[in-house]
Structures are given as structure tokens and as C-alpha cells.
Tab-separated table of C-alpha atoms in Angstrom:
chain	number	residue	atom	x	y	z
A	232	UNK	CA	-7.639	1.346	0.065
A	233	UNK	CA	-9.122	4.769	-0.639
A	234	UNK	CA	-9.994	5.198	-4.290
A	235	UNK	CA	-10.461	8.574	-5.901
A	236	UNK	CA	-12.790	9.527	-8.756
A	237	UNK	CA	-11.879	12.427	-11.010
A	238	UNK	CA	-15.104	14.312	-11.698
A	239	UNK	CA	-15.302	16.905	-14.458
A	240	UNK	CA	-18.159	19.382	-14.149
A	241	UNK	CA	-19.748	20.519	-17.406
A	242	UNK	CA	-22.076	23.496	-17.350
A	243	UNK	CA	-24.955	23.445	-19.837
A	244	UNK	CA	-27.559	26.048	-20.627
A	245	UNK	CA	-30.868	25.489	-22.336
A	246	UNK	CA	-30.137	21.794	-22.851
A	247	UNK	CA	-32.080	18.711	-21.804
A	248	UNK	CA	-31.126	16.850	-18.631
A	249	UNK	CA	-28.127	14.592	-19.098
A	250	UNK	CA	-28.461	10.816	-19.245
A	251	UNK	CA	-25.870	8.597	-17.567
A	252	UNK	CA	-24.251	5.737	-19.444
A	253	UNK	CA	-25.169	2.313	-18.059
A	254	UNK	CA	-23.724	-1.188	-18.170
A	255	UNK	CA	-26.023	-4.004	-19.173
A	256	UNK	CA	-25.446	-6.809	-16.683
A	257	UNK	CA	-25.165	-9.771	-19.027
A	258	UNK	CA	-22.640	-12.552	-19.593
A	259	UNK	CA	-20.697	-10.565	-22.191
A	260	UNK	CA	-20.205	-7.614	-19.824
A	261	UNK	CA	-18.992	-9.817	-16.977
A	262	UNK	CA	-16.634	-11.674	-19.324
A	263	UNK	CA	-15.072	-8.400	-20.454
A	264	UNK	CA	-14.708	-7.228	-16.850
A	265	UNK	CA	-13.072	-10.373	-15.499
A	266	UNK	CA	-11.174	-11.689	-18.530
A	267	UNK	CA	-9.866	-8.324	-19.684
A	268	UNK	CA	-8.778	-6.917	-16.333
A	269	UNK	CA	-5.778	-9.131	-15.518
A	270	UNK	CA	-2.723	-9.844	-17.654
A	271	UNK	CA	-1.645	-12.656	-15.288
A	272	UNK	CA	-4.917	-14.368	-14.222
A	273	UNK	CA	-3.544	-16.999	-11.819
A	274	UNK	CA	-1.358	-14.536	-9.967
A	275	UNK	CA	-4.279	-12.098	-9.841
A	276	UNK	CA	-6.575	-14.703	-8.298
A	277	UNK	CA	-4.060	-15.609	-5.594
A	278	UNK	CA	-3.216	-11.960	-4.881
A	279	UNK	CA	-6.821	-10.785	-4.695
A	280	UNK	CA	-8.108	-13.600	-2.487
A	281	UNK	CA	-5.090	-13.349	-0.188
A	282	UNK	CA	-5.606	-9.587	-0.015
A	283	UNK	CA	-9.250	-10.078	0.983
A	284	UNK	CA	-8.230	-12.577	3.656
A	285	UNK	CA	-5.519	-10.232	4.959
A	286	UNK	CA	-7.968	-7.321	5.060
A	287	UNK	CA	-10.386	-9.460	7.044
A	288	UNK	CA	-7.657	-10.186	9.604
A	289	UNK	CA	-6.941	-6.456	9.868
A	290	UNK	CA	-10.635	-5.740	10.418
A	291	UNK	CA	-10.853	-8.503	13.027
A	292	UNK	CA	-7.894	-7.103	14.946
A	293	UNK	CA	-5.438	-9.926	14.169
A	294	UNK	CA	-3.273	-8.482	11.362
A	295	UNK	CA	-0.239	-10.600	12.320
A	296	UNK	CA	-2.072	-13.913	12.102
A	297	UNK	CA	-1.199	-15.949	8.979
A	298	UNK	CA	-3.880	-16.846	6.462
A	299	UNK	CA	-4.074	-20.553	5.573
A	300	UNK	CA	-3.417	-21.437	1.945
A	301	UNK	CA	-3.547	-24.838	0.251
A	302	UNK	CA	-1.760	-25.196	-3.068
A	303	UNK	CA	-2.921	-27.901	-5.502
A	304	UNK	CA	-1.000	-31.165	-5.804
A	305	UNK	CA	-1.400	-34.726	-7.002
A	306	UNK	CA	-2.803	-35.644	-3.590
A	307	UNK	CA	-5.395	-32.868	-3.612
A	308	UNK	CA	-6.101	-30.729	-6.684
A	309	UNK	CA	-7.870	-28.036	-4.644
A	310	UNK	CA	-6.599	-24.504	-4.266
A	311	UNK	CA	-8.001	-22.814	-1.161
A	312	UNK	CA	-7.486	-19.825	1.100
A	313	UNK	CA	-8.949	-19.752	4.600
A	314	UNK	CA	-8.963	-16.693	6.831
A	315	UNK	CA	-9.946	-16.179	10.475
A	316	UNK	CA	-11.379	-12.711	10.113
A	317	UNK	CA	-14.795	-11.143	10.478
A	318	UNK	CA	-16.564	-13.553	8.078
A	319	UNK	CA	-19.770	-12.620	6.207
A	320	UNK	CA	-23.451	-12.860	7.014
A	321	UNK	CA	-25.825	-14.458	4.551
A	322	UNK	CA	-27.299	-11.032	3.833
A	323	UNK	CA	-23.861	-9.630	3.017
A	324	UNK	CA	-23.078	-12.523	0.665
A	325	UNK	CA	-26.349	-12.251	-1.236
A	326	UNK	CA	-26.566	-8.455	-1.334
A	327	UNK	CA	-22.970	-7.124	-1.326
A	328	UNK	CA	-20.438	-9.848	-2.160
A	329	UNK	CA	-22.235	-10.750	-5.379
A	330	UNK	CA	-22.088	-7.176	-6.724
A	331	UNK	CA	-19.129	-6.134	-8.868
A	332	UNK	CA	-17.540	-2.806	-7.845
A	333	UNK	CA	-19.345	-2.958	-4.480
A	334	UNK	CA	-16.646	-2.506	-1.842
A	335	UNK	CA	-16.514	-1.856	1.897
A	336	UNK	CA	-12.785	-0.984	1.737
A	337	UNK	CA	-12.658	2.159	-0.384
A	338	UNK	CA	-12.654	4.532	2.582
A	339	UNK	CA	-9.555	3.227	4.376
A	340	UNK	CA	-5.888	2.948	3.432
A	341	UNK	CA	-5.365	0.143	5.944
A	342	UNK	CA	-7.089	-2.220	3.499
A	343	UNK	CA	-5.512	-3.677	0.356
A	344	UNK	CA	-8.765	-3.925	-1.580
A	345	UNK	CA	-11.111	-1.173	-2.663
A	346	UNK	CA	-12.746	-1.959	-5.986
A	347	UNK	CA	-15.163	-4.799	-5.135
A	348	UNK	CA	-13.690	-7.151	-7.742
A	349	UNK	CA	-11.173	-9.311	-5.848
A	350	UNK	CA	-13.624	-11.840	-4.431
A	351	UNK	CA	-14.875	-12.624	-7.932
A	352	UNK	CA	-11.479	-13.236	-9.546
A	353	UNK	CA	-11.760	-17.069	-9.510
A	354	UNK	CA	-14.102	-16.597	-12.473
A	355	UNK	CA	-11.020	-15.624	-14.481
A	356	UNK	CA	-9.911	-19.268	-14.181
A	357	UNK	CA	-12.987	-21.370	-13.471
A	358	UNK	CA	-16.742	-21.367	-14.045
A	359	UNK	CA	-17.454	-22.317	-10.444
A	360	UNK	CA	-15.913	-22.008	-6.987
A	361	UNK	CA	-17.008	-22.719	-3.422
A	362	UNK	CA	-17.139	-20.453	-0.413
A	363	UNK	CA	-17.596	-21.398	3.235
A	364	UNK	CA	-18.501	-18.843	5.886
A	365	UNK	CA	-18.117	-19.693	9.575
A	366	UNK	CA	-20.017	-17.343	11.850
A	367	UNK	CA	-22.017	-17.586	15.101
A	368	UNK	CA	-21.671	-21.364	15.434
A	369	UNK	CA	-22.785	-22.069	11.879
A	370	UNK	CA	-21.060	-22.922	8.633
A	371	UNK	CA	-22.792	-21.777	5.457
A	372	UNK	CA	-21.659	-23.188	2.125
A	373	UNK	CA	-22.150	-21.326	-1.159
A	374	UNK	CA	-21.601	-22.228	-4.789
A	375	UNK	CA	-20.528	-19.362	-7.046
A	376	UNK	CA	-21.031	-20.216	-10.708
A	377	UNK	CA	-21.873	-18.876	-14.148
A	378	UNK	CA	-25.609	-19.244	-14.801
A	379	UNK	CA	-27.373	-20.025	-18.073
A	380	UNK	CA	-26.907	-16.409	-19.202
A	381	UNK	CA	-23.180	-16.475	-18.523
A	382	UNK	CA	-23.561	-14.179	-15.517
A	383	UNK	CA	-21.895	-14.944	-12.176
A	384	UNK	CA	-24.376	-16.130	-9.552
A	385	UNK	CA	-24.070	-17.415	-6.000
A	386	UNK	CA	-26.420	-19.840	-4.293
A	387	UNK	CA	-26.432	-21.306	-0.736
A	388	UNK	CA	-26.109	-25.083	-0.819
A	389	UNK	CA	-25.767	-26.077	2.845
A	390	UNK	CA	-25.820	-24.857	6.429
A	391	UNK	CA	-24.769	-26.800	9.512
A	392	UNK	CA	-23.645	-26.329	13.112
A	393	UNK	CA	-19.899	-25.879	13.516
A	394	UNK	CA	-17.503	-25.020	16.331
A	395	UNK	CA	-14.756	-23.892	13.949
A	396	UNK	CA	-13.403	-20.373	14.245
A	397	UNK	CA	-15.188	-17.704	12.284
A	398	UNK	CA	-13.812	-16.809	8.892
A	399	UNK	CA	-14.139	-17.504	5.185
A	400	UNK	CA	-12.676	-20.133	2.861
A	401	UNK	CA	-12.621	-19.841	-0.922
A	402	UNK	CA	-11.734	-22.965	-2.915
A	403	UNK	CA	-11.821	-24.475	-6.395
A	404	UNK	CA	-10.210	-27.392	-8.257
A	405	UNK	CA	-7.152	-26.773	-10.430
A	406	UNK	CA	-6.221	-28.406	-13.720
A	407	UNK	CA	-3.195	-30.687	-13.086
A	408	UNK	CA	-1.230	-28.946	-15.821
A	409	UNK	CA	-1.390	-25.756	-13.736
A	410	UNK	CA	-0.236	-27.184	-10.381
A	411	UNK	CA	3.325	-25.865	-10.702
A	412	UNK	CA	2.109	-22.539	-12.043
A	413	UNK	CA	-0.058	-21.993	-8.960
A	414	UNK	CA	2.955	-22.663	-6.729
A	415	UNK	CA	5.114	-20.283	-8.773
A	416	UNK	CA	2.544	-17.486	-8.711
A	417	UNK	CA	1.830	-17.982	-5.005
A	418	UNK	CA	5.539	-17.432	-4.321
A	419	UNK	CA	5.547	-14.234	-6.379
A	420	UNK	CA	2.549	-12.912	-4.455
A	421	UNK	CA	3.861	-13.929	-1.030
A	422	UNK	CA	7.090	-11.984	-1.561
A	423	UNK	CA	5.081	-8.783	-1.131
A	424	UNK	CA	3.155	-9.848	1.965
A	425	UNK	CA	4.061	-8.690	5.455
A	426	UNK	CA	2.760	-11.951	6.935
A	427	UNK	CA	3.560	-15.141	5.036
A	428	UNK	CA	0.555	-17.419	4.452
A	429	UNK	CA	0.604	-20.697	6.351
A	430	UNK	CA	1.104	-23.386	3.693
A	431	UNK	CA	2.304	-27.006	3.780
A	432	UNK	CA	3.799	-26.937	0.271
A	433	UNK	CA	7.554	-27.550	0.658
A	434	UNK	CA	8.541	-25.770	-2.538
A	435	UNK	CA	6.605	-22.679	-1.491
A	436	UNK	CA	8.179	-22.542	1.980
A	437	UNK	CA	11.727	-23.447	0.924
A	438	UNK	CA	11.741	-20.864	-1.874
A	439	UNK	CA	10.468	-18.086	0.390
A	440	UNK	CA	13.131	-18.996	2.941
A	441	UNK	CA	15.774	-18.571	0.242
A	442	UNK	CA	14.257	-15.285	-0.897
A	443	UNK	CA	14.255	-13.874	2.644
A	444	UNK	CA	17.971	-14.694	2.912
A	445	UNK	CA	18.642	-12.899	-0.365
A	446	UNK	CA	17.104	-9.538	0.604
A	447	UNK	CA	19.909	-6.982	0.774
A	448	UNK	CA	17.750	-3.845	1.056
A	449	UNK	CA	14.249	-3.578	2.511
A	450	UNK	CA	13.400	0.064	3.018
A	451	UNK	CA	10.204	2.090	2.710
A	452	UNK	CA	8.499	-0.164	0.169
A	453	UNK	CA	11.613	-1.105	-1.809
A	454	UNK	CA	13.141	-4.568	-1.796
A	455	UNK	CA	16.412	-5.408	-3.497
A	456	UNK	CA	17.541	-8.995	-3.879
A	457	UNK	CA	20.962	-10.432	-4.528
A	458	UNK	CA	21.222	-12.683	-7.563
A	459	UNK	CA	22.882	-15.554	-5.731
A	460	UNK	CA	19.697	-17.644	-5.694
A	461	UNK	CA	18.212	-18.960	-8.919
A	462	UNK	CA	14.933	-19.445	-7.082
A	463	UNK	CA	14.253	-15.710	-6.905
A	464	UNK	CA	11.586	-14.835	-9.479
A	465	UNK	CA	12.867	-11.275	-9.800
A	466	UNK	CA	16.622	-11.730	-9.613
A	467	UNK	CA	18.766	-8.649	-10.336
A	468	UNK	CA	15.719	-6.424	-9.939
A	469	UNK	CA	14.512	-3.719	-7.587
A	470	UNK	CA	11.179	-4.506	-6.014
A	471	UNK	CA	8.629	-1.770	-5.384
A	472	UNK	CA	6.014	-3.029	-2.939
A	473	UNK	CA	2.926	-0.873	-3.477
A	474	UNK	CA	-0.331	-1.806	-1.788
A	475	UNK	CA	0.852	-5.361	-1.215
A	476	UNK	CA	1.707	-5.873	-4.891
A	477	UNK	CA	5.275	-6.362	-6.164
A	478	UNK	CA	6.329	-4.257	-9.137
A	479	UNK	CA	9.770	-5.215	-10.509
A	480	UNK	CA	11.970	-2.351	-11.721
A	481	UNK	CA	15.111	-2.907	-13.773
A	482	UNK	CA	18.289	-1.145	-12.674
A	483	UNK	CA	18.581	0.093	-16.255
A	484	UNK	CA	15.233	1.895	-15.942
A	485	UNK	CA	16.570	4.179	-13.208
A	486	UNK	CA	18.394	7.403	-14.007
A	487	UNK	CA	19.976	7.557	-10.573
A	488	UNK	CA	20.963	4.526	-8.500
A	489	UNK	CA	23.080	6.389	-5.932
A	490	UNK	CA	20.458	5.712	-3.264
A	491	UNK	CA	21.507	2.049	-3.375
A	492	UNK	CA	24.957	2.841	-1.971
């Protein structure tokens, strides 16, 4: 999405040239950026990676195609999201993807992202994650990790011929104690999506089916759910869907609810 910077011009006379503030790229700076940015880390990871995958489908001309998502379970502890979009070249991965606040989406409102942070959000949860890029008959595998200085780094670990569709997959293992939490947060994120991710998790699919039945108003970014289903994370709430993110609003926070009639 298009992001705007508010610039204040200060006129000086007879003074030395100004000096811009800088950020030292060390482990402490990256920790503050990633750990301090999200109040709900697991939901943020799922939302940001799904948003990147959705944006890639938009760019590839297939916005209605579902993204594939695997939720962790006792059979497979891996969380992964696989898209079928434009993919990334090796040059893009090593020169653009690995740079915080470097974004290709900040000039268009058709994209959900725009800050160049989303692809790095797994670092909020884990010290390492994997990324596969299918493009031009090849599959390139990368390991993103925290190096000896505590800074995020990405290194290619394999390349092989592949006839799979182009796209990108991001994956990492999940602590068993967080399996249910990942399912819960994935449901909360998916409520806001126009195209539901393709997922084999029964709880995820059954809950979203119930939620879709419970929508009583869906108009111009607002969703209102009935409270008949205990599975709805935001029961008795008004949902504001802004930029693909759900913001719950209590009825009691509104001065005028006549528009609901």
C-alpha cells in the first residue's frame, strides 16, 4: 500500500549543514525492530506472510487463487505458506529481501504490504526459517537465521531443477505448546481475507465455515457477526477490515449505531 512521509522543512541561516540520524545495523537494533513492533507476534507472522503471498498473487495476475498454508500438528510441526506468484530471483533475495524497510509495494494501494518488514517477521518467533523460491525451472533454497552478531542473515543452501510452479514458500518449525495458538491466530487472520487460504486443518476450515454463516452484515469494510457461534473469535463485535487486517470495535465504543438498522 502507499505509505506517506510527513516532512517538516526547517529553514536555517548561517548554520552548518545538517547531519541525518542513522541506525546502527547490529543485533540490538534488529531485536528492537522485530520484537517491539508487534503486540501479538504469532498473529503478526501469519498475517504478514499471508499478505506477502496474496500480494504476489495480485502481481502475478491470479488474485483469486488461494495461497497454500500448512498449520503445525503432531504429525508435522512445520508451519508453512506457499504462494504461486511472481517468485524472487537470487539477486532480489540477496539485495532487496534481506533489507528491512526495503519495499516494492509502497507505490500501490492494490498491495497489502508497504514497509519492507513482513517477510522478516518469523524472526519474532524463531531464530531461523527456510525459504524456497521456484522460478525458471529451478528451486533455490535459503536459510534465514541470526548470525553471530545477532543480525538477521540469509544464505543459499541448495539449488536444483524443478518442474513445480513458480512461487515462494516460507516455513519454520513450531513449538508443540503453540500448535493450537497457531490455528487460533490463523483463523483470526483468515477472517479478514477475501480469498481463504487452502489448508487441510479441519479446525481451521470448520471454524471459518461457521464464521461465514454468522456474518449478518458485510458492507464496505465492516463485518458484523451474530453471537450464536462460540467459535467466533470476535463475537458481539463490529469488524472493521482495513488493509486486510481485522480491527474489532465494541458496540459500546460507538456513539451512533443507527447505521446497523
